[in-house]
């Protein structure tokens, strides 16, 4: 499983194609007894933007300082028992946010077909976004997200990351991409501990066709469920995630 050294994220995520993120490496050894107590009270999900647009707060208005890890391929590479053990381990480090890719293939550290370790495929018709496999989306992915919820962790969930899955978006087109987004919005509307995060080293975000495909998934999610935040990770070479001229989701 590929986990990147992005151990602390301090973010103010607006419900648009914009997010300011500071990442620091906290990979050195630590005393779990000192960090496990850092998050003594689970936040009241879902998270939202504070009234002054300066930070994230929970449903009750309590500030949420995001201390994160990025096990992007967790769903695809780990069994449910392994995922539970991983999440429990992260809790001992004071982690309260996990970046996880909902779809995973060779581009982000999983098998080429994206199937889970025990053989659950993503779609009943390979690569067709209009044919989501209920066994994957209804059971495995949600189970992992709820494991995090029980430990007070928000999941920064990328619905179709653009390192390995941009070709899938292009092959499916706008209609299937929007329908996929609607499916996800409806499917996870009652899973409170999520922030949708679009892109992932989205180097072609200035290409209007590619950008439209990513945006239409976001719009589908939002149209089905307007209650969760959206953020984005764009071109890492140009700090593109800070580009204010990019069109918003809606």
PDB file of C-alpha atoms in Angstrom:
ATOM      1  CA  UNK A   1       0.000   0.000   0.000  1.00  0.00           C
ATOM      2  CA  UNK A   2       1.389   3.405  -0.933  1.00  0.00           C
ATOM      3  CA  UNK A   3       1.202   5.840   1.942  1.00  0.00           C
ATOM      4  CA  UNK A   4       2.770   9.208   1.374  1.00  0.00           C
ATOM      5  CA  UNK A   5       4.513  11.219   4.101  1.00  0.00           C
ATOM      6  CA  UNK A   6       1.826  13.852   4.456  1.00  0.00           C
ATOM      7  CA  UNK A   7       1.388  13.536   8.181  1.00  0.00           C
ATOM      8  CA  UNK A   8      -0.070  16.910   9.067  1.00  0.00           C
ATOM      9  CA  UNK A   9      -2.635  18.737   6.985  1.00  0.00           C
ATOM     10  CA  UNK A  10      -4.000  22.080   8.096  1.00  0.00           C
ATOM     11  CA  UNK A  11      -6.731  22.963   5.646  1.00  0.00           C
ATOM     12  CA  UNK A  12      -9.520  25.400   5.055  1.00  0.00           C
ATOM     13  CA  UNK A  13     -11.609  23.688   2.386  1.00  0.00           C
ATOM     14  CA  UNK A  14     -14.214  25.715   0.547  1.00  0.00           C
ATOM     15  CA  UNK A  15     -17.066  23.980  -1.313  1.00  0.00           C
ATOM     16  CA  UNK A  16     -15.451  24.842  -4.623  1.00  0.00           C
ATOM     17  CA  UNK A  17     -12.381  24.021  -6.675  1.00  0.00           C
ATOM     18  CA  UNK A  18     -10.021  25.588  -4.171  1.00  0.00           C
ATOM     19  CA  UNK A  19      -8.194  24.456  -1.038  1.00  0.00           C
ATOM     20  CA  UNK A  20      -5.228  25.811   0.905  1.00  0.00           C
ATOM     21  CA  UNK A  21      -3.113  23.025   2.388  1.00  0.00           C
ATOM     22  CA  UNK A  22       0.050  22.995   4.472  1.00  0.00           C
ATOM     23  CA  UNK A  23       1.818  19.619   4.655  1.00  0.00           C
ATOM     24  CA  UNK A  24       4.528  18.735   7.152  1.00  0.00           C
ATOM     25  CA  UNK A  25       6.389  15.465   7.711  1.00  0.00           C
ATOM     26  CA  UNK A  26       5.868  14.040  11.194  1.00  0.00           C
ATOM     27  CA  UNK A  27       7.265  10.607  10.394  1.00  0.00           C
ATOM     28  CA  UNK A  28       9.733  10.494  13.290  1.00  0.00           C
ATOM     29  CA  UNK A  29       9.249   8.147  16.234  1.00  0.00           C
ATOM     30  CA  UNK A  30       6.768   9.198  18.873  1.00  0.00           C
ATOM     31  CA  UNK A  31       5.252   8.155  22.159  1.00  0.00           C
ATOM     32  CA  UNK A  32       1.704   6.912  21.388  1.00  0.00           C
ATOM     33  CA  UNK A  33       0.614   7.600  24.964  1.00  0.00           C
ATOM     34  CA  UNK A  34       1.151  11.322  24.443  1.00  0.00           C
ATOM     35  CA  UNK A  35      -0.531  11.676  21.041  1.00  0.00           C
ATOM     36  CA  UNK A  36      -3.500   9.358  21.564  1.00  0.00           C
ATOM     37  CA  UNK A  37      -4.897  11.830  24.071  1.00  0.00           C
ATOM     38  CA  UNK A  38      -4.787  14.683  21.555  1.00  0.00           C
ATOM     39  CA  UNK A  39      -8.217  13.774  20.201  1.00  0.00           C
ATOM     40  CA  UNK A  40     -10.163  12.988  23.351  1.00  0.00           C
ATOM     41  CA  UNK A  41     -13.567  13.948  21.969  1.00  0.00           C
ATOM     42  CA  UNK A  42     -14.818  12.767  18.609  1.00  0.00           C
ATOM     43  CA  UNK A  43     -15.993  15.603  16.359  1.00  0.00           C
ATOM     44  CA  UNK A  44     -19.636  15.926  15.427  1.00  0.00           C
ATOM     45  CA  UNK A  45     -19.570  15.217  11.704  1.00  0.00           C
ATOM     46  CA  UNK A  46     -20.113  16.448   9.045  1.00  0.00           C
ATOM     47  CA  UNK A  47     -17.507  19.174   8.960  1.00  0.00           C
ATOM     48  CA  UNK A  48     -18.254  22.603   7.550  1.00  0.00           C
ATOM     49  CA  UNK A  49     -16.505  25.904   6.895  1.00  0.00           C
ATOM     50  CA  UNK A  50     -16.509  28.344   9.785  1.00  0.00           C
ATOM     51  CA  UNK A  51     -18.679  31.447   9.607  1.00  0.00           C
ATOM     52  CA  UNK A  52     -15.626  33.613   8.848  1.00  0.00           C
ATOM     53  CA  UNK A  53     -14.363  31.193   6.146  1.00  0.00           C
ATOM     54  CA  UNK A  54     -11.070  30.796   8.007  1.00  0.00           C
ATOM     55  CA  UNK A  55     -11.106  27.176   9.191  1.00  0.00           C
ATOM     56  CA  UNK A  56     -13.011  23.915   9.469  1.00  0.00           C
ATOM     57  CA  UNK A  57     -15.467  23.320  12.294  1.00  0.00           C
ATOM     58  CA  UNK A  58     -17.679  20.387  13.182  1.00  0.00           C
ATOM     59  CA  UNK A  59     -21.459  20.371  13.211  1.00  0.00           C
ATOM     60  CA  UNK A  60     -21.495  22.014  16.640  1.00  0.00           C
ATOM     61  CA  UNK A  61     -19.018  24.716  15.664  1.00  0.00           C
ATOM     62  CA  UNK A  62     -15.956  23.240  17.376  1.00  0.00           C
ATOM     63  CA  UNK A  63     -12.722  23.939  15.415  1.00  0.00           C
ATOM     64  CA  UNK A  64     -11.245  20.927  13.638  1.00  0.00           C
ATOM     65  CA  UNK A  65      -7.448  20.824  13.292  1.00  0.00           C
ATOM     66  CA  UNK A  66      -6.713  18.278  10.604  1.00  0.00           C
ATOM     67  CA  UNK A  67      -3.860  15.886  11.386  1.00  0.00           C
ATOM     68  CA  UNK A  68      -3.756  13.559   8.422  1.00  0.00           C
ATOM     69  CA  UNK A  69      -2.265  10.537   6.716  1.00  0.00           C
ATOM     70  CA  UNK A  70      -2.727   9.492   3.091  1.00  0.00           C
ATOM     71  CA  UNK A  71      -3.344   5.740   2.730  1.00  0.00           C
ATOM     72  CA  UNK A  72      -4.702   6.324  -0.755  1.00  0.00           C
ATOM     73  CA  UNK A  73      -4.915   2.645  -1.737  1.00  0.00           C
ATOM     74  CA  UNK A  74      -6.326   1.367   1.564  1.00  0.00           C
ATOM     75  CA  UNK A  75      -9.650   0.085   0.190  1.00  0.00           C
ATOM     76  CA  UNK A  76      -8.064  -1.730  -2.721  1.00  0.00           C
ATOM     77  CA  UNK A  77      -5.069  -3.274  -0.972  1.00  0.00           C
ATOM     78  CA  UNK A  78      -6.151  -4.234   2.545  1.00  0.00           C
ATOM     79  CA  UNK A  79      -8.636  -6.746   3.887  1.00  0.00           C
ATOM     80  CA  UNK A  80     -11.266  -5.435   6.274  1.00  0.00           C
ATOM     81  CA  UNK A  81      -9.316  -6.762   9.269  1.00  0.00           C
ATOM     82  CA  UNK A  82      -6.116  -5.155   7.991  1.00  0.00           C
ATOM     83  CA  UNK A  83      -7.931  -1.872   7.386  1.00  0.00           C
ATOM     84  CA  UNK A  84      -9.320  -1.940  10.932  1.00  0.00           C
ATOM     85  CA  UNK A  85      -5.839  -2.553  12.324  1.00  0.00           C
ATOM     86  CA  UNK A  86      -4.394   0.282  10.230  1.00  0.00           C
ATOM     87  CA  UNK A  87      -7.052   2.778  11.338  1.00  0.00           C
ATOM     88  CA  UNK A  88      -6.560   1.774  14.974  1.00  0.00           C
ATOM     89  CA  UNK A  89      -2.811   2.288  14.591  1.00  0.00           C
ATOM     90  CA  UNK A  90      -3.270   5.748  13.084  1.00  0.00           C
ATOM     91  CA  UNK A  91      -5.415   6.732  16.040  1.00  0.00           C
ATOM     92  CA  UNK A  92      -2.471   6.137  18.370  1.00  0.00           C
ATOM     93  CA  UNK A  93      -0.563   8.831  16.456  1.00  0.00           C
ATOM     94  CA  UNK A  94      -3.324  11.405  16.905  1.00  0.00           C
ATOM     95  CA  UNK A  95      -4.369  11.119  13.258  1.00  0.00           C
ATOM     96  CA  UNK A  96      -7.901  12.387  12.597  1.00  0.00           C
ATOM     97  CA  UNK A  97      -7.993  12.536   8.789  1.00  0.00           C
ATOM     98  CA  UNK A  98      -7.316   9.947   6.088  1.00  0.00           C
ATOM     99  CA  UNK A  99      -6.983  10.608   2.360  1.00  0.00           C
ATOM    100  CA  UNK A 100      -8.428   7.543   0.623  1.00  0.00           C
ATOM    101  CA  UNK A 101      -9.102   6.973  -3.074  1.00  0.00           C
ATOM    102  CA  UNK A 102     -12.501   5.400  -3.670  1.00  0.00           C
ATOM    103  CA  UNK A 103     -11.252   3.879  -6.926  1.00  0.00           C
ATOM    104  CA  UNK A 104      -7.748   2.479  -7.084  1.00  0.00           C
ATOM    105  CA  UNK A 105      -5.715   0.952  -9.902  1.00  0.00           C
ATOM    106  CA  UNK A 106      -2.051   0.615 -10.824  1.00  0.00           C
ATOM    107  CA  UNK A 107      -1.734   4.406 -11.020  1.00  0.00           C
ATOM    108  CA  UNK A 108      -2.221   4.716  -7.269  1.00  0.00           C
ATOM    109  CA  UNK A 109      -0.718   1.487  -6.030  1.00  0.00           C
ATOM    110  CA  UNK A 110      -3.404  -1.180  -6.568  1.00  0.00           C
ATOM    111  CA  UNK A 111      -3.818  -3.917  -9.155  1.00  0.00           C
ATOM    112  CA  UNK A 112      -4.368  -2.969 -12.778  1.00  0.00           C
ATOM    113  CA  UNK A 113      -8.080  -3.871 -12.669  1.00  0.00           C
ATOM    114  CA  UNK A 114      -8.678  -2.084  -9.358  1.00  0.00           C
ATOM    115  CA  UNK A 115     -10.133  -5.163  -7.670  1.00  0.00           C
ATOM    116  CA  UNK A 116      -9.754  -5.535  -3.919  1.00  0.00           C
ATOM    117  CA  UNK A 117      -7.399  -8.057  -2.359  1.00  0.00           C
ATOM    118  CA  UNK A 118     -10.272 -10.530  -2.067  1.00  0.00           C
ATOM    119  CA  UNK A 119     -11.515 -10.024  -5.629  1.00  0.00           C
ATOM    120  CA  UNK A 120     -14.273  -7.405  -5.413  1.00  0.00           C
ATOM    121  CA  UNK A 121     -14.363  -5.535  -8.731  1.00  0.00           C
ATOM    122  CA  UNK A 122     -15.285  -1.868  -8.988  1.00  0.00           C
ATOM    123  CA  UNK A 123     -17.773  -2.128 -11.840  1.00  0.00           C
ATOM    124  CA  UNK A 124     -19.832  -5.006 -13.204  1.00  0.00           C
ATOM    125  CA  UNK A 125     -18.777  -3.895 -16.693  1.00  0.00           C
ATOM    126  CA  UNK A 126     -15.039  -3.112 -16.455  1.00  0.00           C
ATOM    127  CA  UNK A 127     -14.340   0.604 -16.697  1.00  0.00           C
ATOM    128  CA  UNK A 128     -18.013   1.567 -17.139  1.00  0.00           C
ATOM    129  CA  UNK A 129     -18.918   4.224 -14.555  1.00  0.00           C
ATOM    130  CA  UNK A 130     -22.629   3.535 -15.013  1.00  0.00           C
ATOM    131  CA  UNK A 131     -22.266  -0.018 -13.623  1.00  0.00           C
ATOM    132  CA  UNK A 132     -20.965   0.321 -10.033  1.00  0.00           C
ATOM    133  CA  UNK A 133     -20.637  -2.997  -8.219  1.00  0.00           C
ATOM    134  CA  UNK A 134     -22.845  -2.856  -5.090  1.00  0.00           C
ATOM    135  CA  UNK A 135     -20.614  -5.323  -3.241  1.00  0.00           C
ATOM    136  CA  UNK A 136     -17.757  -2.836  -3.541  1.00  0.00           C
ATOM    137  CA  UNK A 137     -19.534   0.505  -3.073  1.00  0.00           C
ATOM    138  CA  UNK A 138     -22.282  -0.601  -0.712  1.00  0.00           C
ATOM    139  CA  UNK A 139     -20.248  -2.853   1.533  1.00  0.00           C
ATOM    140  CA  UNK A 140     -16.472  -2.657   1.368  1.00  0.00           C
ATOM    141  CA  UNK A 141     -15.909   1.064   0.820  1.00  0.00           C
ATOM    142  CA  UNK A 142     -18.540   2.172   3.308  1.00  0.00           C
ATOM    143  CA  UNK A 143     -17.277  -0.286   5.913  1.00  0.00           C
ATOM    144  CA  UNK A 144     -13.810   1.268   5.691  1.00  0.00           C
ATOM    145  CA  UNK A 145     -15.189   4.812   5.950  1.00  0.00           C
ATOM    146  CA  UNK A 146     -17.272   3.908   8.983  1.00  0.00           C
ATOM    147  CA  UNK A 147     -14.249   2.327  10.650  1.00  0.00           C
ATOM    148  CA  UNK A 148     -12.702   5.782  10.524  1.00  0.00           C
ATOM    149  CA  UNK A 149     -15.904   7.421  11.768  1.00  0.00           C
ATOM    150  CA  UNK A 150     -15.892   5.261  14.906  1.00  0.00           C
ATOM    151  CA  UNK A 151     -12.448   6.636  15.743  1.00  0.00           C
ATOM    152  CA  UNK A 152     -13.334  10.268  15.091  1.00  0.00           C
ATOM    153  CA  UNK A 153     -11.583  10.482  11.713  1.00  0.00           C
ATOM    154  CA  UNK A 154     -12.738  12.344   8.646  1.00  0.00           C
ATOM    155  CA  UNK A 155     -12.108  10.610   5.306  1.00  0.00           C
ATOM    156  CA  UNK A 156     -10.946  12.858   2.482  1.00  0.00           C
ATOM    157  CA  UNK A 157     -12.505  10.734  -0.227  1.00  0.00           C
ATOM    158  CA  UNK A 158     -11.395  11.052  -3.845  1.00  0.00           C
ATOM    159  CA  UNK A 159     -14.251   9.711  -6.019  1.00  0.00           C
ATOM    160  CA  UNK A 160     -12.118   9.105  -9.130  1.00  0.00           C
ATOM    161  CA  UNK A 161      -8.546  10.280  -8.784  1.00  0.00           C
ATOM    162  CA  UNK A 162      -6.765  11.606 -11.852  1.00  0.00           C
ATOM    163  CA  UNK A 163      -3.394   9.860 -11.661  1.00  0.00           C
ATOM    164  CA  UNK A 164      -4.737   6.448 -12.657  1.00  0.00           C
ATOM    165  CA  UNK A 165      -8.383   7.057 -13.567  1.00  0.00           C
ATOM    166  CA  UNK A 166      -8.357  10.086 -15.873  1.00  0.00           C
ATOM    167  CA  UNK A 167      -8.427   7.720 -18.855  1.00  0.00           C
ATOM    168  CA  UNK A 168     -11.564   6.105 -17.432  1.00  0.00           C
ATOM    169  CA  UNK A 169     -13.240   9.496 -17.184  1.00  0.00           C
ATOM    170  CA  UNK A 170     -12.314  10.328 -20.763  1.00  0.00           C
ATOM    171  CA  UNK A 171     -13.637   6.997 -22.031  1.00  0.00           C
ATOM    172  CA  UNK A 172     -16.953   7.417 -20.199  1.00  0.00           C
ATOM    173  CA  UNK A 173     -17.694  11.019 -21.083  1.00  0.00           C
ATOM    174  CA  UNK A 174     -19.742  13.697 -19.349  1.00  0.00           C
ATOM    175  CA  UNK A 175     -23.049  11.820 -19.075  1.00  0.00           C
ATOM    176  CA  UNK A 176     -21.615   8.752 -17.361  1.00  0.00           C
ATOM    177  CA  UNK A 177     -19.349  10.912 -15.198  1.00  0.00           C
ATOM    178  CA  UNK A 178     -22.296  12.957 -13.944  1.00  0.00           C
ATOM    179  CA  UNK A 179     -24.370   9.833 -13.322  1.00  0.00           C
ATOM    180  CA  UNK A 180     -21.488   8.327 -11.368  1.00  0.00           C
ATOM    181  CA  UNK A 181     -21.316  11.455  -9.233  1.00  0.00           C
ATOM    182  CA  UNK A 182     -25.047  11.296  -8.543  1.00  0.00           C
ATOM    183  CA  UNK A 183     -24.731   7.649  -7.555  1.00  0.00           C
ATOM    184  CA  UNK A 184     -22.000   8.521  -5.063  1.00  0.00           C
ATOM    185  CA  UNK A 185     -23.886  11.506  -3.682  1.00  0.00           C
ATOM    186  CA  UNK A 186     -26.914   9.346  -2.988  1.00  0.00           C
ATOM    187  CA  UNK A 187     -24.893   6.359  -1.839  1.00  0.00           C
ATOM    188  CA  UNK A 188     -22.869   8.193   0.801  1.00  0.00           C
ATOM    189  CA  UNK A 189     -25.285  10.973   1.784  1.00  0.00           C
ATOM    190  CA  UNK A 190     -25.729   9.442   5.246  1.00  0.00           C
ATOM    191  CA  UNK A 191     -22.021   8.790   5.827  1.00  0.00           C
ATOM    192  CA  UNK A 192     -21.144  11.935   7.770  1.00  0.00           C
ATOM    193  CA  UNK A 193     -17.350  11.784   8.089  1.00  0.00           C
ATOM    194  CA  UNK A 194     -16.416  12.592   4.488  1.00  0.00           C
ATOM    195  CA  UNK A 195     -14.953  15.475   2.529  1.00  0.00           C
ATOM    196  CA  UNK A 196     -14.937  14.918  -1.234  1.00  0.00           C
ATOM    197  CA  UNK A 197     -11.551  15.673  -2.757  1.00  0.00           C
ATOM    198  CA  UNK A 198     -11.229  15.865  -6.546  1.00  0.00           C
ATOM    199  CA  UNK A 199      -8.180  15.493  -8.762  1.00  0.00           C
ATOM    200  CA  UNK A 200      -4.860  14.140  -7.393  1.00  0.00           C
ATOM    201  CA  UNK A 201      -1.774  15.521  -9.115  1.00  0.00           C
ATOM    202  CA  UNK A 202      -4.251  16.782 -11.713  1.00  0.00           C
ATOM    203  CA  UNK A 203      -1.605  18.039 -14.119  1.00  0.00           C
ATOM    204  CA  UNK A 204      -4.056  18.669 -16.979  1.00  0.00           C
ATOM    205  CA  UNK A 205      -6.509  20.724 -14.899  1.00  0.00           C
ATOM    206  CA  UNK A 206      -6.124  23.669 -17.282  1.00  0.00           C
ATOM    207  CA  UNK A 207      -7.405  21.496 -20.138  1.00  0.00           C
ATOM    208  CA  UNK A 208     -11.091  22.400 -20.377  1.00  0.00           C
ATOM    209  CA  UNK A 209     -12.208  18.908 -21.413  1.00  0.00           C
ATOM    210  CA  UNK A 210     -10.392  17.141 -18.576  1.00  0.00           C
ATOM    211  CA  UNK A 211     -11.452  19.768 -16.068  1.00  0.00           C
ATOM    212  CA  UNK A 212     -15.083  19.461 -17.136  1.00  0.00           C
ATOM    213  CA  UNK A 213     -15.041  15.699 -16.561  1.00  0.00           C
ATOM    214  CA  UNK A 214     -13.723  16.087 -13.018  1.00  0.00           C
ATOM    215  CA  UNK A 215     -16.107  18.940 -12.284  1.00  0.00           C
ATOM    216  CA  UNK A 216     -19.150  17.072 -13.540  1.00  0.00           C
ATOM    217  CA  UNK A 217     -18.500  14.220 -11.103  1.00  0.00           C
ATOM    218  CA  UNK A 218     -18.372  16.836  -8.335  1.00  0.00           C
ATOM    219  CA  UNK A 219     -21.605  18.406  -9.552  1.00  0.00           C
ATOM    220  CA  UNK A 220     -23.318  15.037  -9.617  1.00  0.00           C
ATOM    221  CA  UNK A 221     -22.294  14.418  -6.010  1.00  0.00           C
ATOM    222  CA  UNK A 222     -23.356  17.888  -4.917  1.00  0.00           C
ATOM    223  CA  UNK A 223     -26.690  17.768  -6.748  1.00  0.00           C
ATOM    224  CA  UNK A 224     -27.561  14.526  -4.963  1.00  0.00           C
ATOM    225  CA  UNK A 225     -26.148  15.626  -1.613  1.00  0.00           C
ATOM    226  CA  UNK A 226     -25.232  19.264  -0.900  1.00  0.00           C
ATOM    227  CA  UNK A 227     -24.249  18.620   2.709  1.00  0.00           C
ATOM    228  CA  UNK A 228     -20.598  17.598   2.336  1.00  0.00           C
ATOM    229  CA  UNK A 229     -17.575  19.772   1.613  1.00  0.00           C
ATOM    230  CA  UNK A 230     -15.598  19.539  -1.629  1.00  0.00           C
ATOM    231  CA  UNK A 231     -11.895  20.268  -2.127  1.00  0.00           C
ATOM    232  CA  UNK A 232      -9.369  19.661  -4.907  1.00  0.00           C
ATOM    233  CA  UNK A 233      -5.724  18.763  -5.496  1.00  0.00           C
ATOM    234  CA  UNK A 234      -4.426  20.061  -8.828  1.00  0.00           C
ATOM    235  CA  UNK A 235      -1.042  20.633 -10.475  1.00  0.00           C
ATOM    236  CA  UNK A 236       1.678  20.124  -7.862  1.00  0.00           C
ATOM    237  CA  UNK A 237       4.321  21.761 -10.081  1.00  0.00           C
ATOM    238  CA  UNK A 238       2.604  25.151 -10.072  1.00  0.00           C
ATOM    239  CA  UNK A 239       0.732  25.168  -6.746  1.00  0.00           C
ATOM    240  CA  UNK A 240      -2.325  24.981  -8.978  1.00  0.00           C
ATOM    241  CA  UNK A 241      -4.604  24.185  -6.055  1.00  0.00           C
ATOM    242  CA  UNK A 242      -4.320  27.861  -5.089  1.00  0.00           C
ATOM    243  CA  UNK A 243      -5.409  29.113  -8.519  1.00  0.00           C
ATOM    244  CA  UNK A 244      -8.412  31.344  -7.845  1.00  0.00           C
ATOM    245  CA  UNK A 245      -9.359  31.742 -11.509  1.00  0.00           C
ATOM    246  CA  UNK A 246     -10.458  28.112 -11.842  1.00  0.00           C
ATOM    247  CA  UNK A 247     -14.220  27.656 -12.261  1.00  0.00           C
ATOM    248  CA  UNK A 248     -16.098  26.542  -9.192  1.00  0.00           C
ATOM    249  CA  UNK A 249     -18.067  23.301  -8.969  1.00  0.00           C
ATOM    250  CA  UNK A 250     -21.356  25.119  -9.333  1.00  0.00           C
TER     251      UNK A 250
END
